[in-house]
PDB file of C-alpha atoms and ligand atoms in Angstrom:
ATOM      1  CA  UNK A   1     100.890  -4.796-110.864  1.00 94.00           C
ATOM      2  CA  UNK A   2     102.340  -5.179-114.337  1.00 97.00           C
ATOM      3  CA  UNK A   3     101.100  -3.739-117.581  1.00 98.00           C
ATOM      4  CA  UNK A   4     101.121  -5.569-120.889  1.00 98.00           C
ATOM      5  CA  UNK A   5     102.042  -3.291-123.786  1.00 98.00           C
ATOM      6  CA  UNK A   6     101.545  -4.303-127.413  1.00 98.00           C
ATOM      7  CA  UNK A   7     102.246  -2.150-130.454  1.00 98.00           C
ATOM      8  CA  UNK A   8     104.862  -1.381-133.067  1.00 98.00           C
ATOM      9  CA  UNK A   9     108.613  -1.570-132.528  1.00 98.00           C
ATOM     10  CA  UNK A  10     110.365   0.420-135.213  1.00 98.00           C
ATOM     11  CA  UNK A  11     113.521   1.988-136.516  1.00 98.00           C
ATOM     12  CA  UNK A  12     112.610   5.585-137.303  1.00 97.00           C
ATOM     13  CA  UNK A  13     114.142   8.255-139.473  1.00 97.00           C
ATOM     14  CA  UNK A  14     113.036  11.691-138.318  1.00 97.00           C
ATOM     15  CA  UNK A  15     113.670  15.048-139.934  1.00 97.00           C
ATOM     16  CA  UNK A  16     112.955  18.396-138.305  1.00 96.00           C
ATOM     17  CA  UNK A  17     113.780  21.783-139.843  1.00 94.00           C
ATOM     18  CA  UNK A  18     117.125  21.680-138.012  1.00 92.00           C
ATOM     19  CA  UNK A  19     118.161  18.034-137.663  1.00 94.00           C
ATOM     20  CA  UNK A  20     117.781  14.601-139.204  1.00 96.00           C
ATOM     21  CA  UNK A  21     118.491  11.241-137.559  1.00 96.00           C
ATOM     22  CA  UNK A  22     118.085   7.746-138.956  1.00 97.00           C
ATOM     23  CA  UNK A  23     117.464   4.295-137.533  1.00 96.00           C
ATOM     24  CA  UNK A  24     116.503   5.492-134.096  1.00 95.00           C
ATOM     25  CA  UNK A  25     114.473   3.260-131.812  1.00 97.00           C
ATOM     26  CA  UNK A  26     110.812   4.079-132.397  1.00 98.00           C
ATOM     27  CA  UNK A  27     107.387   2.499-132.532  1.00 98.00           C
ATOM     28  CA  UNK A  28     104.296   2.939-130.391  1.00 98.00           C
ATOM     29  CA  UNK A  29     105.147   0.024-128.073  1.00 98.00           C
ATOM     30  CA  UNK A  30     108.765   1.115-127.548  1.00 98.00           C
ATOM     31  CA  UNK A  31     107.726   4.591-126.380  1.00 98.00           C
ATOM     32  CA  UNK A  32     104.766   3.354-124.335  1.00 98.00           C
ATOM     33  CA  UNK A  33     106.724   0.566-122.625  1.00 98.00           C
ATOM     34  CA  UNK A  34     109.550   2.848-121.562  1.00 98.00           C
ATOM     35  CA  UNK A  35     107.117   5.468-120.233  1.00 98.00           C
ATOM     36  CA  UNK A  36     105.088   2.849-118.330  1.00 98.00           C
ATOM     37  CA  UNK A  37     108.224   1.286-116.842  1.00 98.00           C
ATOM     38  CA  UNK A  38     108.778   4.306-114.584  1.00 98.00           C
ATOM     39  CA  UNK A  39     105.749   3.163-112.567  1.00 98.00           C
ATOM     40  CA  UNK A  40     105.283  -0.583-113.057  1.00 98.00           C
ATOM     41  CA  UNK A  41     106.887  -3.686-114.608  1.00 98.00           C
ATOM     42  CA  UNK A  42     106.074  -4.073-118.296  1.00 98.00           C
ATOM     43  CA  UNK A  43     105.408  -7.126-120.451  1.00 98.00           C
ATOM     44  CA  UNK A  44     106.205  -6.131-124.007  1.00 98.00           C
ATOM     45  CA  UNK A  45     104.630  -7.689-127.112  1.00 98.00           C
ATOM     46  CA  UNK A  46     105.871  -6.925-130.622  1.00 98.00           C
ATOM     47  CA  UNK A  47     108.053  -8.077-133.469  1.00 98.00           C
ATOM     48  CA  UNK A  48     111.541  -7.134-134.705  1.00 98.00           C
ATOM     49  CA  UNK A  49     113.824  -8.291-137.523  1.00 98.00           C
ATOM     50  CA  UNK A  50     117.389  -9.547-137.530  1.00 98.00           C
ATOM     51  CA  UNK A  51     118.700  -5.984-137.963  1.00 97.00           C
ATOM     52  CA  UNK A  52     117.290  -4.890-134.595  1.00 98.00           C
ATOM     53  CA  UNK A  53     120.063  -3.944-132.140  1.00 97.00           C
ATOM     54  CA  UNK A  54     120.630  -6.466-129.353  1.00 97.00           C
ATOM     55  CA  UNK A  55     121.556  -3.537-127.100  1.00 97.00           C
ATOM     56  CA  UNK A  56     117.879  -2.524-126.913  1.00 97.00           C
ATOM     57  CA  UNK A  57     117.002  -5.891-125.370  1.00 98.00           C
ATOM     58  CA  UNK A  58     119.758  -5.306-122.813  1.00 97.00           C
ATOM     59  CA  UNK A  59     118.371  -1.834-122.121  1.00 97.00           C
ATOM     60  CA  UNK A  60     114.841  -3.197-121.592  1.00 98.00           C
ATOM     61  CA  UNK A  61     116.235  -5.665-119.063  1.00 97.00           C
ATOM     62  CA  UNK A  62     117.594  -2.773-117.005  1.00 97.00           C
ATOM     63  CA  UNK A  63     114.116  -1.189-116.976  1.00 96.00           C
ATOM     64  CA  UNK A  64     111.973  -4.136-115.842  1.00 92.00           C
ATOM     65  CA  UNK A  65     110.645  -4.467-119.383  1.00 98.00           C
ATOM     66  CA  UNK A  66     110.086  -8.173-120.039  1.00 98.00           C
ATOM     67  CA  UNK A  67     110.722  -8.829-123.739  1.00 98.00           C
ATOM     68  CA  UNK A  68     109.746 -12.512-123.827  1.00 98.00           C
ATOM     69  CA  UNK A  69     106.740 -11.469-125.922  1.00 98.00           C
ATOM     70  CA  UNK A  70     108.876  -9.781-128.584  1.00 98.00           C
ATOM     71  CA  UNK A  71     109.214 -12.087-131.591  1.00 98.00           C
ATOM     72  CA  UNK A  72     112.594 -12.009-133.356  1.00 97.00           C
ATOM     73  CA  UNK A  73     112.364 -13.161-136.942  1.00 97.00           C
ATOM     74  CA  UNK A  74     114.503 -13.102-140.069  1.00 97.00           C
ATOM     75  CA  UNK A  75     114.040  -9.960-142.118  1.00 98.00           C
ATOM     76  CA  UNK A  76     113.990  -6.231-141.573  1.00 98.00           C
ATOM     77  CA  UNK A  77     112.423  -4.388-138.643  1.00 98.00           C
ATOM     78  CA  UNK A  78     109.419  -2.096-139.320  1.00 98.00           C
ATOM     79  CA  UNK A  79     110.697   1.257-140.537  1.00 98.00           C
ATOM     80  CA  UNK A  80     108.971   4.607-140.469  1.00 97.00           C
ATOM     81  CA  UNK A  81     110.143   8.018-141.565  1.00 98.00           C
ATOM     82  CA  UNK A  82     108.568  11.396-140.883  1.00 97.00           C
ATOM     83  CA  UNK A  83     109.313  15.056-141.505  1.00 97.00           C
ATOM     84  CA  UNK A  84     108.143  17.978-139.385  1.00 96.00           C
ATOM     85  CA  UNK A  85     107.267  21.468-140.592  1.00 95.00           C
ATOM     86  CA  UNK A  86     108.875  24.480-138.913  1.00 92.00           C
ATOM     87  CA  UNK A  87     106.122  24.699-136.255  1.00 90.00           C
ATOM     88  CA  UNK A  88     106.842  21.064-135.223  1.00 89.00           C
ATOM     89  CA  UNK A  89     103.089  20.454-135.120  1.00 86.00           C
ATOM     90  CA  UNK A  90     102.540  19.412-138.699  1.00 90.00           C
ATOM     91  CA  UNK A  91     104.128  16.132-139.716  1.00 93.00           C
ATOM     92  CA  UNK A  92     104.295  14.337-143.002  1.00 95.00           C
ATOM     93  CA  UNK A  93     104.993  10.620-143.212  1.00 96.00           C
ATOM     94  CA  UNK A  94     107.770  10.178-145.776  1.00 96.00           C
ATOM     95  CA  UNK A  95     107.748   6.375-145.842  1.00 97.00           C
ATOM     96  CA  UNK A  96     106.488   3.332-144.012  1.00 96.00           C
ATOM     97  CA  UNK A  97     108.048  -0.098-144.631  1.00 97.00           C
ATOM     98  CA  UNK A  98     106.114  -2.775-142.774  1.00 96.00           C
ATOM     99  CA  UNK A  99     108.827  -5.431-143.294  1.00 97.00           C
ATOM    100  CA  UNK A 100     108.471  -8.140-140.597  1.00 97.00           C
ATOM    101  CA  UNK A 101     105.407  -6.305-139.264  1.00 96.00           C
ATOM    102  CA  UNK A 102     103.439  -7.361-142.329  1.00 94.00           C
ATOM    103  CA  UNK A 103     102.920 -10.905-141.037  1.00 92.00           C
ATOM    104  CA  UNK A 104     102.786 -10.033-137.343  1.00 96.00           C
ATOM    105  CA  UNK A 105     100.353 -12.126-135.355  1.00 96.00           C
ATOM    106  CA  UNK A 106     100.881 -11.368-131.651  1.00 96.00           C
ATOM    107  CA  UNK A 107     101.196 -14.545-129.578  1.00 94.00           C
ATOM    108  CA  UNK A 108     101.280 -14.029-125.832  1.00 97.00           C
ATOM    109  CA  UNK A 109     103.611 -16.133-123.679  1.00 97.00           C
ATOM    110  CA  UNK A 110     101.657 -18.042-120.988  1.00 97.00           C
ATOM    111  CA  UNK A 111     103.077 -15.764-118.288  1.00 96.00           C
ATOM    112  CA  UNK A 112     101.503 -12.710-119.979  1.00 98.00           C
ATOM    113  CA  UNK A 113      97.902 -13.913-120.152  1.00 98.00           C
ATOM    114  CA  UNK A 114      96.880 -12.990-116.609  1.00 97.00           C
ATOM    115  CA  UNK A 115      98.278  -9.441-116.664  1.00 98.00           C
ATOM    116  CA  UNK A 116      95.765  -7.079-115.030  1.00 97.00           C
ATOM    117  CA  UNK A 117      96.485  -3.918-116.998  1.00 98.00           C
ATOM    118  CA  UNK A 118      96.745  -3.781-120.766  1.00 98.00           C
ATOM    119  CA  UNK A 119      97.804  -1.015-123.108  1.00 98.00           C
ATOM    120  CA  UNK A 120      96.953  -1.629-126.741  1.00 98.00           C
ATOM    121  CA  UNK A 121      99.345   0.930-128.202  1.00 98.00           C
ATOM    122  CA  UNK A 122      98.836   2.039-131.768  1.00 97.00           C
ATOM    123  CA  UNK A 123      98.633  -0.901-134.207  1.00 97.00           C
ATOM    124  CA  UNK A 124      95.839  -2.294-136.382  1.00 97.00           C
ATOM    125  CA  UNK A 125      92.678  -2.772-134.283  1.00 98.00           C
ATOM    126  CA  UNK A 126      92.354  -6.399-135.445  1.00 97.00           C
ATOM    127  CA  UNK A 127      95.744  -7.113-133.835  1.00 98.00           C
ATOM    128  CA  UNK A 128      94.711  -5.232-130.696  1.00 98.00           C
ATOM    129  CA  UNK A 129      91.613  -7.462-130.481  1.00 98.00           C
ATOM    130  CA  UNK A 130      93.705 -10.552-131.132  1.00 98.00           C
ATOM    131  CA  UNK A 131      95.773  -9.724-128.044  1.00 98.00           C
ATOM    132  CA  UNK A 132      92.660  -9.276-125.906  1.00 98.00           C
ATOM    133  CA  UNK A 133      91.353 -12.648-127.149  1.00 98.00           C
ATOM    134  CA  UNK A 134      94.359 -14.287-125.517  1.00 98.00           C
ATOM    135  CA  UNK A 135      93.998 -12.548-122.143  1.00 97.00           C
ATOM    136  CA  UNK A 136      92.229 -13.831-119.060  1.00 96.00           C
ATOM    137  CA  UNK A 137      89.906 -11.039-117.974  1.00 92.00           C
ATOM    138  CA  UNK A 138      92.210  -8.043-117.506  1.00 97.00           C
ATOM    139  CA  UNK A 139      91.080  -5.419-114.982  1.00 97.00           C
ATOM    140  CA  UNK A 140      91.683  -2.421-117.195  1.00 98.00           C
ATOM    141  CA  UNK A 141      92.280  -2.060-120.916  1.00 98.00           C
ATOM    142  CA  UNK A 142      93.523   1.178-122.486  1.00 98.00           C
ATOM    143  CA  UNK A 143      93.837   1.566-126.245  1.00 98.00           C
ATOM    144  CA  UNK A 144      95.362   4.106-128.584  1.00 98.00           C
ATOM    145  CA  UNK A 145      94.539   4.479-132.254  1.00 96.00           C
ATOM    146  CA  UNK A 146      95.286   6.671-135.269  1.00 95.00           C
ATOM    147  CA  UNK A 147      93.588   8.220-138.308  1.00 94.00           C
ATOM    148  CA  UNK A 148      94.816   5.387-140.558  1.00 94.00           C
ATOM    149  CA  UNK A 149      92.630   2.836-138.725  1.00 97.00           C
ATOM    150  CA  UNK A 150      89.626   5.154-138.582  1.00 97.00           C
ATOM    151  CA  UNK A 151      89.892   5.436-142.370  1.00 96.00           C
ATOM    152  CA  UNK A 152      90.879   1.876-143.327  1.00 97.00           C
ATOM    153  CA  UNK A 153      89.756  -0.455-140.518  1.00 97.00           C
ATOM    154  CA  UNK A 154      86.624   1.143-139.114  1.00 98.00           C
ATOM    155  CA  UNK A 155      84.751  -2.146-138.637  1.00 98.00           C
ATOM    156  CA  UNK A 156      87.633  -3.653-136.648  1.00 98.00           C
ATOM    157  CA  UNK A 157      87.912  -0.488-134.583  1.00 98.00           C
ATOM    158  CA  UNK A 158      84.160  -0.451-133.847  1.00 98.00           C
ATOM    159  CA  UNK A 159      84.390  -4.102-132.720  1.00 98.00           C
ATOM    160  CA  UNK A 160      87.290  -3.274-130.392  1.00 98.00           C
ATOM    161  CA  UNK A 161      85.769  -0.229-128.661  1.00 98.00           C
ATOM    162  CA  UNK A 162      83.271  -2.036-126.372  1.00 98.00           C
ATOM    163  CA  UNK A 163      86.188  -4.118-125.036  1.00 98.00           C
ATOM    164  CA  UNK A 164      88.169  -1.049-124.028  1.00 98.00           C
ATOM    165  CA  UNK A 165      87.960   0.853-120.718  1.00 98.00           C
ATOM    166  CA  UNK A 166      89.904   3.907-121.874  1.00 98.00           C
ATOM    167  CA  UNK A 167      90.293   5.041-125.471  1.00 98.00           C
ATOM    168  CA  UNK A 168      93.038   7.574-126.148  1.00 98.00           C
ATOM    169  CA  UNK A 169      93.012   9.543-129.381  1.00 97.00           C
ATOM    170  CA  UNK A 170      93.919  12.990-130.608  1.00 96.00           C
ATOM    171  CA  UNK A 171      91.567  15.872-131.379  1.00 97.00           C
ATOM    172  CA  UNK A 172      91.534  15.435-135.160  1.00 96.00           C
ATOM    173  CA  UNK A 173      90.893  11.703-134.784  1.00 97.00           C
ATOM    174  CA  UNK A 174      88.035  12.357-132.337  1.00 98.00           C
ATOM    175  CA  UNK A 175      86.470  14.719-134.884  1.00 98.00           C
ATOM    176  CA  UNK A 176      87.049  12.254-137.708  1.00 98.00           C
ATOM    177  CA  UNK A 177      85.510   9.269-135.926  1.00 98.00           C
ATOM    178  CA  UNK A 178      82.382  11.187-134.836  1.00 98.00           C
ATOM    179  CA  UNK A 179      82.053  13.807-137.591  1.00 97.00           C
ATOM    180  CA  UNK A 180      81.569  16.344-134.767  1.00 98.00           C
ATOM    181  CA  UNK A 181      83.397  19.655-134.658  1.00 98.00           C
ATOM    182  CA  UNK A 182      82.911  20.105-130.898  1.00 98.00           C
ATOM    183  CA  UNK A 183      85.393  17.999-128.937  1.00 98.00           C
ATOM    184  CA  UNK A 184      82.970  17.897-125.998  1.00 98.00           C
ATOM    185  CA  UNK A 185      80.277  16.347-128.163  1.00 98.00           C
ATOM    186  CA  UNK A 186      82.857  14.078-129.771  1.00 98.00           C
ATOM    187  CA  UNK A 187      84.150  12.791-126.421  1.00 98.00           C
ATOM    188  CA  UNK A 188      80.615  12.023-125.231  1.00 98.00           C
ATOM    189  CA  UNK A 189      79.748  10.346-128.486  1.00 98.00           C
ATOM    190  CA  UNK A 190      82.841   8.135-128.467  1.00 98.00           C
ATOM    191  CA  UNK A 191      81.870   6.925-124.994  1.00 98.00           C
ATOM    192  CA  UNK A 192      78.615   5.698-126.495  1.00 98.00           C
ATOM    193  CA  UNK A 193      80.653   3.554-128.912  1.00 98.00           C
ATOM    194  CA  UNK A 194      81.888   1.469-125.975  1.00 98.00           C
ATOM    195  CA  UNK A 195      84.786   2.830-123.886  1.00 98.00           C
ATOM    196  CA  UNK A 196      83.965   3.806-120.279  1.00 98.00           C
ATOM    197  CA  UNK A 197      86.455   6.632-120.497  1.00 98.00           C
ATOM    198  CA  UNK A 198      87.799   8.691-123.388  1.00 98.00           C
ATOM    199  CA  UNK A 199      90.950  10.832-123.374  1.00 98.00           C
ATOM    200  CA  UNK A 200      91.339  13.360-126.162  1.00 98.00           C
ATOM    201  CA  UNK A 201      94.858  14.718-126.707  1.00 97.00           C
ATOM    202  CA  UNK A 202      95.187  18.286-127.951  1.00 95.00           C
ATOM    203  CA  UNK A 203      98.963  18.388-128.419  1.00 90.00           C
ATOM    204  CA  UNK A 204     100.446  21.556-126.959  1.00 89.00           C
ATOM    205  CA  UNK A 205      96.964  22.493-125.653  1.00 93.00           C
ATOM    206  CA  UNK A 206      96.641  19.610-123.216  1.00 96.00           C
ATOM    207  CA  UNK A 207      94.020  16.913-122.895  1.00 98.00           C
ATOM    208  CA  UNK A 208      90.350  16.267-122.096  1.00 98.00           C
ATOM    209  CA  UNK A 209      89.025  13.288-120.153  1.00 98.00           C
ATOM    210  CA  UNK A 210      85.448  12.040-120.267  1.00 98.00           C
ATOM    211  CA  UNK A 211      83.682   9.619-117.889  1.00 98.00           C
ATOM    212  CA  UNK A 212      80.001   8.872-117.412  1.00 96.00           C
ATOM    213  CA  UNK A 213      79.151  12.083-115.548  1.00 95.00           C
ATOM    214  CA  UNK A 214      82.684  13.260-115.090  1.00 97.00           C
ATOM    215  CA  UNK A 215      84.906  15.592-117.046  1.00 98.00           C
ATOM    216  CA  UNK A 216      88.499  16.764-116.627  1.00 98.00           C
ATOM    217  CA  UNK A 217      90.578  19.174-118.640  1.00 97.00           C
ATOM    218  CA  UNK A 218      94.281  19.927-118.275  1.00 96.00           C
ATOM    219  CA  UNK A 219      96.881  21.965-120.109  1.00 93.00           C
ATOM    220  CA  UNK A 220     100.196  20.742-121.440  1.00 93.00           C
ATOM    221  CA  UNK A 221     103.457  21.405-119.655  1.00 93.00           C
ATOM    222  CA  UNK A 222     104.874  24.637-121.127  1.00 93.00           C
ATOM    223  CA  UNK A 223     108.151  23.851-122.860  1.00 93.00           C
ATOM    224  CA  UNK A 224     110.590  26.300-124.402  1.00 90.00           C
ATOM    225  CA  UNK A 225     112.478  23.798-126.532  1.00 90.00           C
ATOM    226  CA  UNK A 226     111.013  20.935-128.496  1.00 93.00           C
ATOM    227  CA  UNK A 227     113.423  18.822-130.506  1.00 94.00           C
ATOM    228  CA  UNK A 228     111.353  15.880-131.731  1.00 95.00           C
ATOM    229  CA  UNK A 229     107.619  15.429-131.076  1.00 95.00           C
ATOM    230  CA  UNK A 230     107.669  11.808-132.319  1.00 96.00           C
ATOM    231  CA  UNK A 231     106.189   9.366-129.852  1.00 97.00           C
ATOM    232  CA  UNK A 232     104.666  11.981-127.539  1.00 97.00           C
ATOM    233  CA  UNK A 233     101.226  10.365-127.882  1.00 97.00           C
ATOM    234  CA  UNK A 234     102.565   6.864-127.257  1.00 98.00           C
ATOM    235  CA  UNK A 235     104.524   8.114-124.258  1.00 98.00           C
ATOM    236  CA  UNK A 236     101.391   9.832-122.903  1.00 98.00           C
ATOM    237  CA  UNK A 237      99.459   6.537-123.195  1.00 98.00           C
ATOM    238  CA  UNK A 238     102.324   4.552-121.634  1.00 98.00           C
ATOM    239  CA  UNK A 239     102.578   6.971-118.712  1.00 98.00           C
ATOM    240  CA  UNK A 240      98.836   6.675-118.049  1.00 98.00           C
ATOM    241  CA  UNK A 241      98.753   2.871-118.212  1.00 98.00           C
ATOM    242  CA  UNK A 242     101.955   2.451-116.181  1.00 98.00           C
ATOM    243  CA  UNK A 243     100.801   4.852-113.473  1.00 98.00           C
ATOM    244  CA  UNK A 244      97.454   3.057-113.120  1.00 98.00           C
ATOM    245  CA  UNK A 245      99.038  -0.413-113.040  1.00 98.00           C
ATOM    246  CA  UNK A 246     101.622   0.693-110.499  1.00 98.00           C
ATOM    247  CA  UNK A 247      99.318   2.517-108.093  1.00 97.00           C
ATOM    248  CA  UNK A 248      95.694   1.332-108.105  1.00 95.00           C
ATOM    249  CA  UNK A 249      93.833  -1.969-108.221  1.00 92.00           C
ATOM    250  CA  UNK A 250      90.449  -0.548-109.227  1.00 95.00           C
ATOM    251  CA  UNK A 251      90.515   2.482-111.472  1.00 97.00           C
ATOM    252  CA  UNK A 252      88.345   5.476-110.514  1.00 97.00           C
ATOM    253  CA  UNK A 253      88.011   8.815-112.265  1.00 98.00           C
ATOM    254  CA  UNK A 254      90.206  10.495-109.626  1.00 97.00           C
ATOM    255  CA  UNK A 255      93.027   8.057-110.488  1.00 98.00           C
ATOM    256  CA  UNK A 256      92.591   8.795-114.167  1.00 98.00           C
ATOM    257  CA  UNK A 257      92.936  12.531-113.554  1.00 97.00           C
ATOM    258  CA  UNK A 258      96.335  11.961-111.957  1.00 98.00           C
ATOM    259  CA  UNK A 259      97.280   9.431-114.627  1.00 98.00           C
ATOM    260  CA  UNK A 260      96.576  12.000-117.342  1.00 98.00           C
ATOM    261  CA  UNK A 261      98.935  14.436-115.640  1.00 98.00           C
ATOM    262  CA  UNK A 262     101.668  11.791-115.338  1.00 98.00           C
ATOM    263  CA  UNK A 263     101.135  10.942-119.009  1.00 98.00           C
ATOM    264  CA  UNK A 264     101.481  14.631-119.907  1.00 97.00           C
ATOM    265  CA  UNK A 265     104.636  14.953-117.799  1.00 98.00           C
ATOM    266  CA  UNK A 266     106.237  11.950-119.516  1.00 98.00           C
ATOM    267  CA  UNK A 267     105.259  13.278-122.955  1.00 97.00           C
ATOM    268  CA  UNK A 268     106.788  16.660-122.125  1.00 97.00           C
ATOM    269  CA  UNK A 269     110.124  14.986-121.404  1.00 98.00           C
ATOM    270  CA  UNK A 270     109.871  12.795-124.506  1.00 98.00           C
ATOM    271  CA  UNK A 271     109.836  15.726-126.932  1.00 97.00           C
ATOM    272  CA  UNK A 272     112.895  17.378-125.384  1.00 96.00           C
ATOM    273  CA  UNK A 273     115.244  15.126-127.390  1.00 95.00           C
ATOM    274  CA  UNK A 274     115.215  12.853-130.431  1.00 94.00           C
ATOM    275  CA  UNK A 275     113.758   9.364-130.194  1.00 95.00           C
ATOM    276  CA  UNK A 276     113.766   8.040-126.609  1.00 96.00           C
ATOM    277  CA  UNK A 277     117.000   9.759-125.601  1.00 97.00           C
ATOM    278  CA  UNK A 278     115.467  11.955-122.898  1.00 97.00           C
ATOM    279  CA  UNK A 279     113.331   9.120-121.517  1.00 98.00           C
ATOM    280  CA  UNK A 280     116.411   6.908-121.269  1.00 97.00           C
ATOM    281  CA  UNK A 281     118.110   9.265-118.819  1.00 97.00           C
ATOM    282  CA  UNK A 282     114.989  10.452-116.991  1.00 98.00           C
ATOM    283  CA  UNK A 283     114.532   9.781-113.261  1.00 98.00           C
ATOM    284  CA  UNK A 284     111.415   9.344-111.141  1.00 97.00           C
ATOM    285  CA  UNK A 285     112.514  12.389-109.114  1.00 98.00           C
ATOM    286  CA  UNK A 286     112.444  14.563-112.232  1.00 98.00           C
ATOM    287  CA  UNK A 287     109.001  13.201-113.122  1.00 98.00           C
ATOM    288  CA  UNK A 288     107.624  13.944-109.669  1.00 98.00           C
ATOM    289  CA  UNK A 289     109.154  17.417-109.670  1.00 98.00           C
ATOM    290  CA  UNK A 290     107.399  18.285-112.929  1.00 97.00           C
ATOM    291  CA  UNK A 291     104.162  16.725-111.620  1.00 98.00           C
ATOM    292  CA  UNK A 292     104.313  19.104-108.646  1.00 97.00           C
ATOM    293  CA  UNK A 293     104.944  22.032-111.005  1.00 96.00           C
ATOM    294  CA  UNK A 294     101.864  20.986-112.963  1.00 94.00           C
ATOM    295  CA  UNK A 295      99.847  21.050-109.739  1.00 93.00           C
ATOM    296  CA  UNK A 296     101.089  24.529-108.863  1.00 93.00           C
ATOM    297  CA  UNK A 297     100.420  25.876-112.342  1.00 92.00           C
ATOM    298  CA  UNK A 298      96.853  24.519-112.364  1.00 90.00           C
ATOM    299  CA  UNK A 299      95.779  26.212-109.128  1.00 90.00           C
ATOM    300  CA  UNK A 300      93.711  29.309-109.663  1.00 87.00           C
ATOM    301  CA  UNK A 301      92.593  30.090-106.097  1.00 89.00           C
ATOM    302  CA  UNK A 302      95.822  31.005-104.390  1.00 79.00           C
ATOM    303  CA  UNK A 303      95.954  32.678-100.998  1.00 77.00           C
ATOM    304  CA  UNK A 304      98.013  35.860-101.023  1.00 69.00           C
TER     305      UNK A 304
HETATM  306  P1  AMP B 401     103.317   9.361-132.698  1.00 84.11           P
HETATM  307  O1  AMP B 401     104.362  10.441-132.800  1.00 84.11           O
HETATM  308  O2  AMP B 401     102.709   9.247-131.339  1.00 84.11           O
HETATM  309  O3  AMP B 401     102.320   9.433-133.799  1.00 84.11           O
HETATM  310  O4  AMP B 401     104.085   7.965-132.887  1.00 84.11           O
HETATM  311  C1  AMP B 401     105.160   7.824-133.765  1.00 84.11           C
HETATM  312  C2  AMP B 401     105.598   6.370-133.790  1.00 84.11           C
HETATM  313  O5  AMP B 401     104.584   5.583-134.420  1.00 84.11           O
HETATM  314  C3  AMP B 401     106.862   6.208-134.596  1.00 84.11           C
HETATM  315  O6  AMP B 401     107.918   5.816-133.748  1.00 84.11           O
HETATM  316  C4  AMP B 401     106.517   5.157-135.662  1.00 84.11           C
HETATM  317  O7  AMP B 401     107.482   4.141-135.717  1.00 84.11           O
HETATM  318  C5  AMP B 401     105.186   4.592-135.215  1.00 84.11           C
HETATM  319  N1  AMP B 401     104.266   4.357-136.350  1.00 84.11           N
HETATM  320  C6  AMP B 401     104.141   5.089-137.486  1.00 84.11           C
HETATM  321  N2  AMP B 401     103.186   4.574-138.289  1.00 84.11           N
HETATM  322  C7  AMP B 401     102.686   3.478-137.649  1.00 84.11           C
HETATM  323  C8  AMP B 401     101.677   2.503-137.957  1.00 84.11           C
HETATM  324  N3  AMP B 401     100.987   2.556-139.105  1.00 84.11           N
HETATM  325  N4  AMP B 401     101.430   1.548-137.049  1.00 84.11           N
HETATM  326  C9  AMP B 401     102.117   1.493-135.891  1.00 84.11           C
HETATM  327  N5  AMP B 401     103.076   2.376-135.551  1.00 84.11           N
HETATM  328  C10 AMP B 401     103.372   3.357-136.395  1.00 84.11           C
END
């Protein structure tokens, strides 16, 4: 089955303590769509300006990413710039230029409306809801969000949550939205706001997954070299949604556990190079190899 992915498509400028690159492909939907495409066909929804490279459309074609839902309009593509501190965990946004994104109103092509799996990658919750309004009863809806929307669009976010099966957010956002310090309490509390499942990302410390009476915790893949953490969260969400769409028709907690590991594997590859460079050359064999390593590393009862 396919997965519909909506979110931002951007040209990013990223600075780390050792390197700086400008006008790289970025945006929540770009990362999520590429990650999902390893497991299932993707229907992409977004907006770009006249400065957006045609070569990216050609690349999407090679990856079963349908870009009919990407609006091309006159003007400049959304631009974002960020700078990382030496630990590569702390990031400061240097600038955000909405450009054509400012008047974005997602409009789904007819062929998109019956898609069974949906990933609402990080964009304003009102736009995420607007996409759902145009869909014919999807089987499973995953959504990502960020601190900006918790702070500036809380009403819209609260209205979206009951329409979402899986909410993905990071630890500081989970604490911010619930005002809880304990992530366990926060995860349970967020479930009461609507989503059936909640995934809390803890960066290099892994992720937590909450269901009604179910709980799962996993570590992150141990990496020696991180070059650019941008998009790791979007890639994680894309890997989860793509894996589910590509492998199951009804989602159970056991599927979500595996999906979380695939999401973590994809995110671990993402940060190994700037922008989407590592994901562009990645193979399914490499993904499955790292998945197996994850399995081995998580076992704690090993026969001698
Ligand atoms: P992450 O590293 O997961 O936080 O995602 C980084 C990506 O989010 C970058 O490629 C940016 O282009 C994109 N981005 C930054 N700010 C926003 C925003 N306000 N809305 C949507 N996408 C954004």
